[in-house]
PDB file of C-alpha atoms in Angstrom:
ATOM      1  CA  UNK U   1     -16.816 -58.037  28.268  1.00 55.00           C
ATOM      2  CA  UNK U   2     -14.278 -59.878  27.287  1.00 57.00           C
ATOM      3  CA  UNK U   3     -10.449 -58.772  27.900  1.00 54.00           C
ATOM      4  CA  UNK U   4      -9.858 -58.488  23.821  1.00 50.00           C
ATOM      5  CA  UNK U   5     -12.910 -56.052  23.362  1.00 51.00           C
ATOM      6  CA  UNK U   6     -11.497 -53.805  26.544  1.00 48.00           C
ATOM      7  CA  UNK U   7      -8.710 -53.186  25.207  1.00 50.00           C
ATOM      8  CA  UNK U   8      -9.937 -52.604  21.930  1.00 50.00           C
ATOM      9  CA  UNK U   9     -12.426 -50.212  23.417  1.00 51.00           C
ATOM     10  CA  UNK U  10      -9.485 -48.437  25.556  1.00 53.00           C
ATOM     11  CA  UNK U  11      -7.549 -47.746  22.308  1.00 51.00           C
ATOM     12  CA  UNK U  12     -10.703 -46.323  20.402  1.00 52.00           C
ATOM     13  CA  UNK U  13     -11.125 -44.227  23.753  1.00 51.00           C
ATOM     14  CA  UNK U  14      -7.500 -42.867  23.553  1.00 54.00           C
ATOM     15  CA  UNK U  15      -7.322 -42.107  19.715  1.00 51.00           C
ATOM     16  CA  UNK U  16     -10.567 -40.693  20.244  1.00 52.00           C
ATOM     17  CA  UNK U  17     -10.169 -38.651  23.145  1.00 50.00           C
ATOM     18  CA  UNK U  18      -6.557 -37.729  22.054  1.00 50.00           C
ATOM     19  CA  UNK U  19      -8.007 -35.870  18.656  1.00 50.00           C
ATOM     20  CA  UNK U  20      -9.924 -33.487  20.889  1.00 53.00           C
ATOM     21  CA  UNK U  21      -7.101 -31.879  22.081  1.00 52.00           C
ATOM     22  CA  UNK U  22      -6.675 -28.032  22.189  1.00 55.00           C
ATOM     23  CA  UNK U  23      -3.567 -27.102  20.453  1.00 63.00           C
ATOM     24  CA  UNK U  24      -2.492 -23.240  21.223  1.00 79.00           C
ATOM     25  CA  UNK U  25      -2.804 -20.206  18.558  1.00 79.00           C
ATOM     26  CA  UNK U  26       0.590 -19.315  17.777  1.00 80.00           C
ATOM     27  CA  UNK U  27      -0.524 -17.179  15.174  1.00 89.00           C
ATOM     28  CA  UNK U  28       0.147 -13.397  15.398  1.00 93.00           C
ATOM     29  CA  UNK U  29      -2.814 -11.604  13.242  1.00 96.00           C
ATOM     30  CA  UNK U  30      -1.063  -9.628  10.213  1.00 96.00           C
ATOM     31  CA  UNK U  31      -1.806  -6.195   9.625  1.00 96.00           C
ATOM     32  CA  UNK U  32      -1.829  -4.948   6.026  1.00 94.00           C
ATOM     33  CA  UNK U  33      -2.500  -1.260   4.431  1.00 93.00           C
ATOM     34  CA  UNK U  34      -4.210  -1.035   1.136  1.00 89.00           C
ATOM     35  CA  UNK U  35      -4.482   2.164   0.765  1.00 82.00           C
ATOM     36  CA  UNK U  36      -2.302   3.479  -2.406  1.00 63.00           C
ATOM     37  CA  UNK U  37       0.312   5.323  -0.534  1.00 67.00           C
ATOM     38  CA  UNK U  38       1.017   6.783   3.070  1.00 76.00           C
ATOM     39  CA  UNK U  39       1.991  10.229   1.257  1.00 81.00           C
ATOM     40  CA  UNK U  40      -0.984  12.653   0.356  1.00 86.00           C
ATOM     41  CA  UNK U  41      -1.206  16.041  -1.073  1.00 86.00           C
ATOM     42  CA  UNK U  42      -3.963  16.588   1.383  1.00 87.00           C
ATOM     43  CA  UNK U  43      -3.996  17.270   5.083  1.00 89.00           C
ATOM     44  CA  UNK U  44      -6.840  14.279   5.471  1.00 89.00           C
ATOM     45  CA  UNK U  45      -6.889  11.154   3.689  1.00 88.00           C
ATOM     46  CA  UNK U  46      -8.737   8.007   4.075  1.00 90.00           C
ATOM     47  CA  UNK U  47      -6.066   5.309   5.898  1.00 92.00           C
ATOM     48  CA  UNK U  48      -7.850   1.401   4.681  1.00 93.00           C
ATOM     49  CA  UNK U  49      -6.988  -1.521   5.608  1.00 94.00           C
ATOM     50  CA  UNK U  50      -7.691  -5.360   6.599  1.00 95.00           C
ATOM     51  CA  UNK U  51      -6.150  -7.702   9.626  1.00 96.00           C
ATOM     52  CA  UNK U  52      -5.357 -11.851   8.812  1.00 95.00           C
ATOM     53  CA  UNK U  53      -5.485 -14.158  11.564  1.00 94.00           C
ATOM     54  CA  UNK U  54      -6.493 -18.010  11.790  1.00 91.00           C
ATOM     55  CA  UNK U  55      -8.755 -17.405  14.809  1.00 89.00           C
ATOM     56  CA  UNK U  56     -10.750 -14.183  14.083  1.00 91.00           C
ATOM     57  CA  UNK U  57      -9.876 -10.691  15.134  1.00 94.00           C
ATOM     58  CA  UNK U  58     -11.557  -9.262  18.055  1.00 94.00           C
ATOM     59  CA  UNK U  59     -10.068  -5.961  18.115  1.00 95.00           C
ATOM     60  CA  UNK U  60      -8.462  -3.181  15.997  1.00 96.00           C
ATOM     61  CA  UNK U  61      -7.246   0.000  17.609  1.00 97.00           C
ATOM     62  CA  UNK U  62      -5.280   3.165  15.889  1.00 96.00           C
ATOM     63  CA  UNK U  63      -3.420   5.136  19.166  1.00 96.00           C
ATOM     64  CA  UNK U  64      -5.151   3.228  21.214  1.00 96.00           C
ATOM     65  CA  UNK U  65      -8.680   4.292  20.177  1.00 97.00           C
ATOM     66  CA  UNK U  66     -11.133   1.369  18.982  1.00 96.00           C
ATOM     67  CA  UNK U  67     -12.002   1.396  14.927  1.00 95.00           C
ATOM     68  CA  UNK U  68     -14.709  -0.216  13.945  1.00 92.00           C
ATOM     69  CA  UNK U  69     -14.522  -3.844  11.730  1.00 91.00           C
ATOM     70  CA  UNK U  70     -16.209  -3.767   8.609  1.00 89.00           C
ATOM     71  CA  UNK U  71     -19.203  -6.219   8.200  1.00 83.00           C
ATOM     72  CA  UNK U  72     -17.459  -9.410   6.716  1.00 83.00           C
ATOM     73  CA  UNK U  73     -15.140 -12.388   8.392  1.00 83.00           C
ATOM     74  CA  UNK U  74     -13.641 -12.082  11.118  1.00 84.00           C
ATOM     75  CA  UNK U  75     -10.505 -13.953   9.599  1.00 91.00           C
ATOM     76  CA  UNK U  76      -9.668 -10.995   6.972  1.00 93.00           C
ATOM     77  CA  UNK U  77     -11.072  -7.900   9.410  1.00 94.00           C
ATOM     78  CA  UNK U  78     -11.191  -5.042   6.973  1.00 95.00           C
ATOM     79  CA  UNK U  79     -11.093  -1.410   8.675  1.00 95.00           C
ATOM     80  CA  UNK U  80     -10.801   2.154   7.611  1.00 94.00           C
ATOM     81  CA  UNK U  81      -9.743   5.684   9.433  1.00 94.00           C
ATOM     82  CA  UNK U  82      -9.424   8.915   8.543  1.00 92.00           C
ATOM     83  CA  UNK U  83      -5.749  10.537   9.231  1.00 90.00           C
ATOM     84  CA  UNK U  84      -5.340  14.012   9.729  1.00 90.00           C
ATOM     85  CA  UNK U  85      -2.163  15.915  10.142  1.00 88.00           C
ATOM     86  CA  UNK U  86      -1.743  18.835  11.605  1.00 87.00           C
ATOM     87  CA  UNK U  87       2.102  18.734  10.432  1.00 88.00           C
ATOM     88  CA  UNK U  88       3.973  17.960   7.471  1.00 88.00           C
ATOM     89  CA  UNK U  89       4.753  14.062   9.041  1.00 89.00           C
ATOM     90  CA  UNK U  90       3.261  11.939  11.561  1.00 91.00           C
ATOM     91  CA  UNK U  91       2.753   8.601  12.111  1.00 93.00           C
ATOM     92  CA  UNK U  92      -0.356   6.134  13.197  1.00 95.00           C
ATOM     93  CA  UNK U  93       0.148   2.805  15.457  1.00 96.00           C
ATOM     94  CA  UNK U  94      -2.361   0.202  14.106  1.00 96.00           C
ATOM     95  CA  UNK U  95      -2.992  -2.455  16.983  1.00 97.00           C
ATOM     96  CA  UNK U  96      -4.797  -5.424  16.380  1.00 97.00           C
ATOM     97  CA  UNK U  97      -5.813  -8.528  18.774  1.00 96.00           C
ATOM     98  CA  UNK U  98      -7.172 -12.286  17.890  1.00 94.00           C
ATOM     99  CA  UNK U  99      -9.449 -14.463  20.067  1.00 90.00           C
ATOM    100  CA  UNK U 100      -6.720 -15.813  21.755  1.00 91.00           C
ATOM    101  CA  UNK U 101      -5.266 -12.785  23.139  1.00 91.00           C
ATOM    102  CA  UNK U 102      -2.148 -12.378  20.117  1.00 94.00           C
ATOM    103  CA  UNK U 103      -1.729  -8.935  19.547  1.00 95.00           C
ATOM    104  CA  UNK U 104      -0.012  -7.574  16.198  1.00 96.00           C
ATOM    105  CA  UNK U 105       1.271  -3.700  15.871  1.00 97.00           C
ATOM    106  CA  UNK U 106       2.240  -1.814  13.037  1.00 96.00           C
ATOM    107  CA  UNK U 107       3.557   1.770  12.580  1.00 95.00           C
ATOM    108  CA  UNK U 108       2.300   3.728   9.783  1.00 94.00           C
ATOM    109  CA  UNK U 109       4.169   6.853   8.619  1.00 92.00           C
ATOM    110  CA  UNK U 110       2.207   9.314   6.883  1.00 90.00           C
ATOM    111  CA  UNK U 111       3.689  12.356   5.161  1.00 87.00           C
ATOM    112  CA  UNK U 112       1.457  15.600   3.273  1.00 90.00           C
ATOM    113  CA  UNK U 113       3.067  16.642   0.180  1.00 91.00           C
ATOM    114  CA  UNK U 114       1.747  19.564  -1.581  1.00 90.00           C
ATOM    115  CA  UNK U 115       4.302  20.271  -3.921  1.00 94.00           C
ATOM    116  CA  UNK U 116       4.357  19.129  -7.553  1.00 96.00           C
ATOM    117  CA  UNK U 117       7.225  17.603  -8.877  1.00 97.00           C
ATOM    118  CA  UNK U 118       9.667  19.252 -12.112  1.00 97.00           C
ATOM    119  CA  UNK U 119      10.184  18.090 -15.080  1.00 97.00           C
ATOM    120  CA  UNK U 120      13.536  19.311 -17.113  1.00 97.00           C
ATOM    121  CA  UNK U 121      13.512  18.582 -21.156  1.00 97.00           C
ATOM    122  CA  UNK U 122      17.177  17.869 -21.711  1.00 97.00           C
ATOM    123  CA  UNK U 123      16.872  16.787 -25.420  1.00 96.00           C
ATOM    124  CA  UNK U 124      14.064  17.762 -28.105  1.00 96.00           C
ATOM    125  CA  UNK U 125      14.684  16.447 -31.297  1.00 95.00           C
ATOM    126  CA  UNK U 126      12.509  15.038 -34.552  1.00 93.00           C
ATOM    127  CA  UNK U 127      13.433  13.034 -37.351  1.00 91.00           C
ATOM    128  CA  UNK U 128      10.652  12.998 -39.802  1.00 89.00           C
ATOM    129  CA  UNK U 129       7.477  11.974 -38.161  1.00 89.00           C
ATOM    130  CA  UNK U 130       9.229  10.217 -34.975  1.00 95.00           C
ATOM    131  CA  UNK U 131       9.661  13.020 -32.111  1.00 95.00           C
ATOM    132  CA  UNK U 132      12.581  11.887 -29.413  1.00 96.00           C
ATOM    133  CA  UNK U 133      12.398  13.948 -26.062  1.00 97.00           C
ATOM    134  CA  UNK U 134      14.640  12.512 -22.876  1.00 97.00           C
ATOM    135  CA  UNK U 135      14.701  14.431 -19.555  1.00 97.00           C
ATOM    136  CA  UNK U 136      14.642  14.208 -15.278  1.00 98.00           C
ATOM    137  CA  UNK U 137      12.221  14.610 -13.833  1.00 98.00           C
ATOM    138  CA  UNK U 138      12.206  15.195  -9.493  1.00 98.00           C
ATOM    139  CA  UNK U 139      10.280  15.602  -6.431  1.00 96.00           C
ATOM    140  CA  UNK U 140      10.955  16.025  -3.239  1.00 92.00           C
ATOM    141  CA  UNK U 141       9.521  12.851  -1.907  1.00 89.00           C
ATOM    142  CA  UNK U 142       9.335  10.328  -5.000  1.00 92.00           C
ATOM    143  CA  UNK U 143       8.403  10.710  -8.622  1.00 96.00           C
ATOM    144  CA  UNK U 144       6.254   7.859  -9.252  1.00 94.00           C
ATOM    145  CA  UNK U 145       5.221   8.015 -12.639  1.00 97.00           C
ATOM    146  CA  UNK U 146       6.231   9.853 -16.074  1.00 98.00           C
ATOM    147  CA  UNK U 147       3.925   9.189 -19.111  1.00 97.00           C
ATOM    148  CA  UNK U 148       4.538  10.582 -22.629  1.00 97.00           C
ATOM    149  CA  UNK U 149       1.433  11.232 -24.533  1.00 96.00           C
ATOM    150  CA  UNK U 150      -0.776   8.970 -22.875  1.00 95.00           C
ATOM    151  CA  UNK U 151       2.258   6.494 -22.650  1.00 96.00           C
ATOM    152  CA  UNK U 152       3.090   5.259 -19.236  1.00 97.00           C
ATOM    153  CA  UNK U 153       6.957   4.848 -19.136  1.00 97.00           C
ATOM    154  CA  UNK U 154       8.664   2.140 -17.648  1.00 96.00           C
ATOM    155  CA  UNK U 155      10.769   4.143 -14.653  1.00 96.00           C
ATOM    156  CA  UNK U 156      12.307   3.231 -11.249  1.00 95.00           C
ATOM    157  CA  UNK U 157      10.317   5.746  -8.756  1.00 95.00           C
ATOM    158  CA  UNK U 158      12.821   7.990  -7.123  1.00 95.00           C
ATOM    159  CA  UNK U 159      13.368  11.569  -6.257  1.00 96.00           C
ATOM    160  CA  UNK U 160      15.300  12.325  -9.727  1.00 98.00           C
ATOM    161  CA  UNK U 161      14.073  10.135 -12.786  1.00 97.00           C
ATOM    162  CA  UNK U 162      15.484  10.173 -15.804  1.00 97.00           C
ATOM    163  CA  UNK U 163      13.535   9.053 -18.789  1.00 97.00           C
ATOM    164  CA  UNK U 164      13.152   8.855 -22.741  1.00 97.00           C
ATOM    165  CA  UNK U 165      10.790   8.451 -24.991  1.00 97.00           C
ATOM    166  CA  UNK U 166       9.953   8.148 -28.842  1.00 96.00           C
ATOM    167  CA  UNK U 167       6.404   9.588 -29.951  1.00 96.00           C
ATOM    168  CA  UNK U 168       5.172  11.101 -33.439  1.00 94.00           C
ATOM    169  CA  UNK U 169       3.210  14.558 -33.782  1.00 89.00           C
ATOM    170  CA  UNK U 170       4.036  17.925 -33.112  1.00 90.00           C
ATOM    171  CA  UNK U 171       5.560  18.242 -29.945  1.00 93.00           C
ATOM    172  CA  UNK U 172       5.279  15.611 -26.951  1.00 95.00           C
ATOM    173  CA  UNK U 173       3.140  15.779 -23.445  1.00 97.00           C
ATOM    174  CA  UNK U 174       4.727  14.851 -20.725  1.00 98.00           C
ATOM    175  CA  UNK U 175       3.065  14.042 -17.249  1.00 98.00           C
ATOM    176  CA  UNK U 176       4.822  13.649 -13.801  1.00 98.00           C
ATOM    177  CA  UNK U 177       3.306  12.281 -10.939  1.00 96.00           C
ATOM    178  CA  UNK U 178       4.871  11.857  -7.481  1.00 94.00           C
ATOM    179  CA  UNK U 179       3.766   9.609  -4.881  1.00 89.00           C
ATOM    180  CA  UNK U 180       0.877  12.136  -3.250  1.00 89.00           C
ATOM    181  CA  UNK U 181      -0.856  12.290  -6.460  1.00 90.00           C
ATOM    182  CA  UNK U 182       0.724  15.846  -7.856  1.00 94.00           C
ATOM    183  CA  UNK U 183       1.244  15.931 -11.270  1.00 96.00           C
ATOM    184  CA  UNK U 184       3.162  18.350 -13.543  1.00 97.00           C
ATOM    185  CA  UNK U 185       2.246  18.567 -17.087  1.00 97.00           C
ATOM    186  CA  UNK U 186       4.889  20.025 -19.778  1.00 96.00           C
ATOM    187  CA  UNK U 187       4.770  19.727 -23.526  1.00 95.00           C
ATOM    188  CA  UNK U 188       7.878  19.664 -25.026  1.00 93.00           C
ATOM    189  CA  UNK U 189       8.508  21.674 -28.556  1.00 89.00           C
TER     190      UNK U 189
END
């Protein structure tokens, strides 16, 4: 071979050879809840979730105690567990670990809530057809919602919401909800 066509063939060799190297996984997998709230009005509740990572998951554990991936990719590893609370609070440690050994935790507070939240009518008034009722409405973890009838209001969730709203009829139904799913209904006359 002649000296031009080595060389040529050493530098194919080296770009080659030099694509095929292994590059380390930096990546920590992500851990994400879906489930609609770490608050329940129940003792047991269904805890869902899914894991992200470049690699594939290989492992996700709640208190150190295996849970099994749902059928699926590896790269978005969906799981599921059921919490139960013997106590008002508690809390859940959600481990997970990716082919190359990168291990992500996440602690998951997770509060029961059986009360229902209270709804105070601080004005009642109608002019014509048009009904205008305003009020506050609290709970003792966070009010999350506060409809009118049927109307969902625009509100910041918070432990005391006040809100107003403009209906027509007879008298106006209002509906509380807190975080946990307890609602409080009160029609306003």
């Amino acid at each position: 071979m002649r000296p031009v066509h080595l060389a040529l063939l050493g530098a194919a060799l080296t770009l080659g050879l030099g694509s095929c190297a292994r590059t380390t996984d930096t990546f920590t997998p992500r851990i994400s809840v879906t489930s609609a709230q770490n608050v329940s009005r129940e003792k047991s509740f269904l805890v869902q979730g899914y894991v992200l990572d470049d690699t594939g998951v290989t492992s996700v554990t709640v208190d150190g105690k295996a849970v099994p991936v749902q059928a699926g990719s590896r790269k978005i590893a969906r799981f599921q567990f059921q919490a139960l609370l013997s106590t008002p609070t508690g809390r859940y440690t959600i481990a997970a670990r990716d082919a190359a050994g990168n291990e992500a935790k996440l602690v998951l507070p997770v509060t029961v809530d059986p009360l229902r939240p209270t709804v105070k009518v601080t004005r009642f008034e109608r002019s014509g057809s048009v009904i205008r009722v305003a009020g506050v409405a609290t709970d003792n973890v966070r009010v999350a919602q506060v409809s009118v009838d049927g109307n969902r209001l625009n509100i910041t969730p918070g432990q005391k919401v006040e809100f107003y709203a403009e209906t027509t009829g007879i008298w106006a139904d209002i509906v509380v909800t807190d975080t946990a799913g307890n609602t409080t209904n009160t029609r306003a006359r």
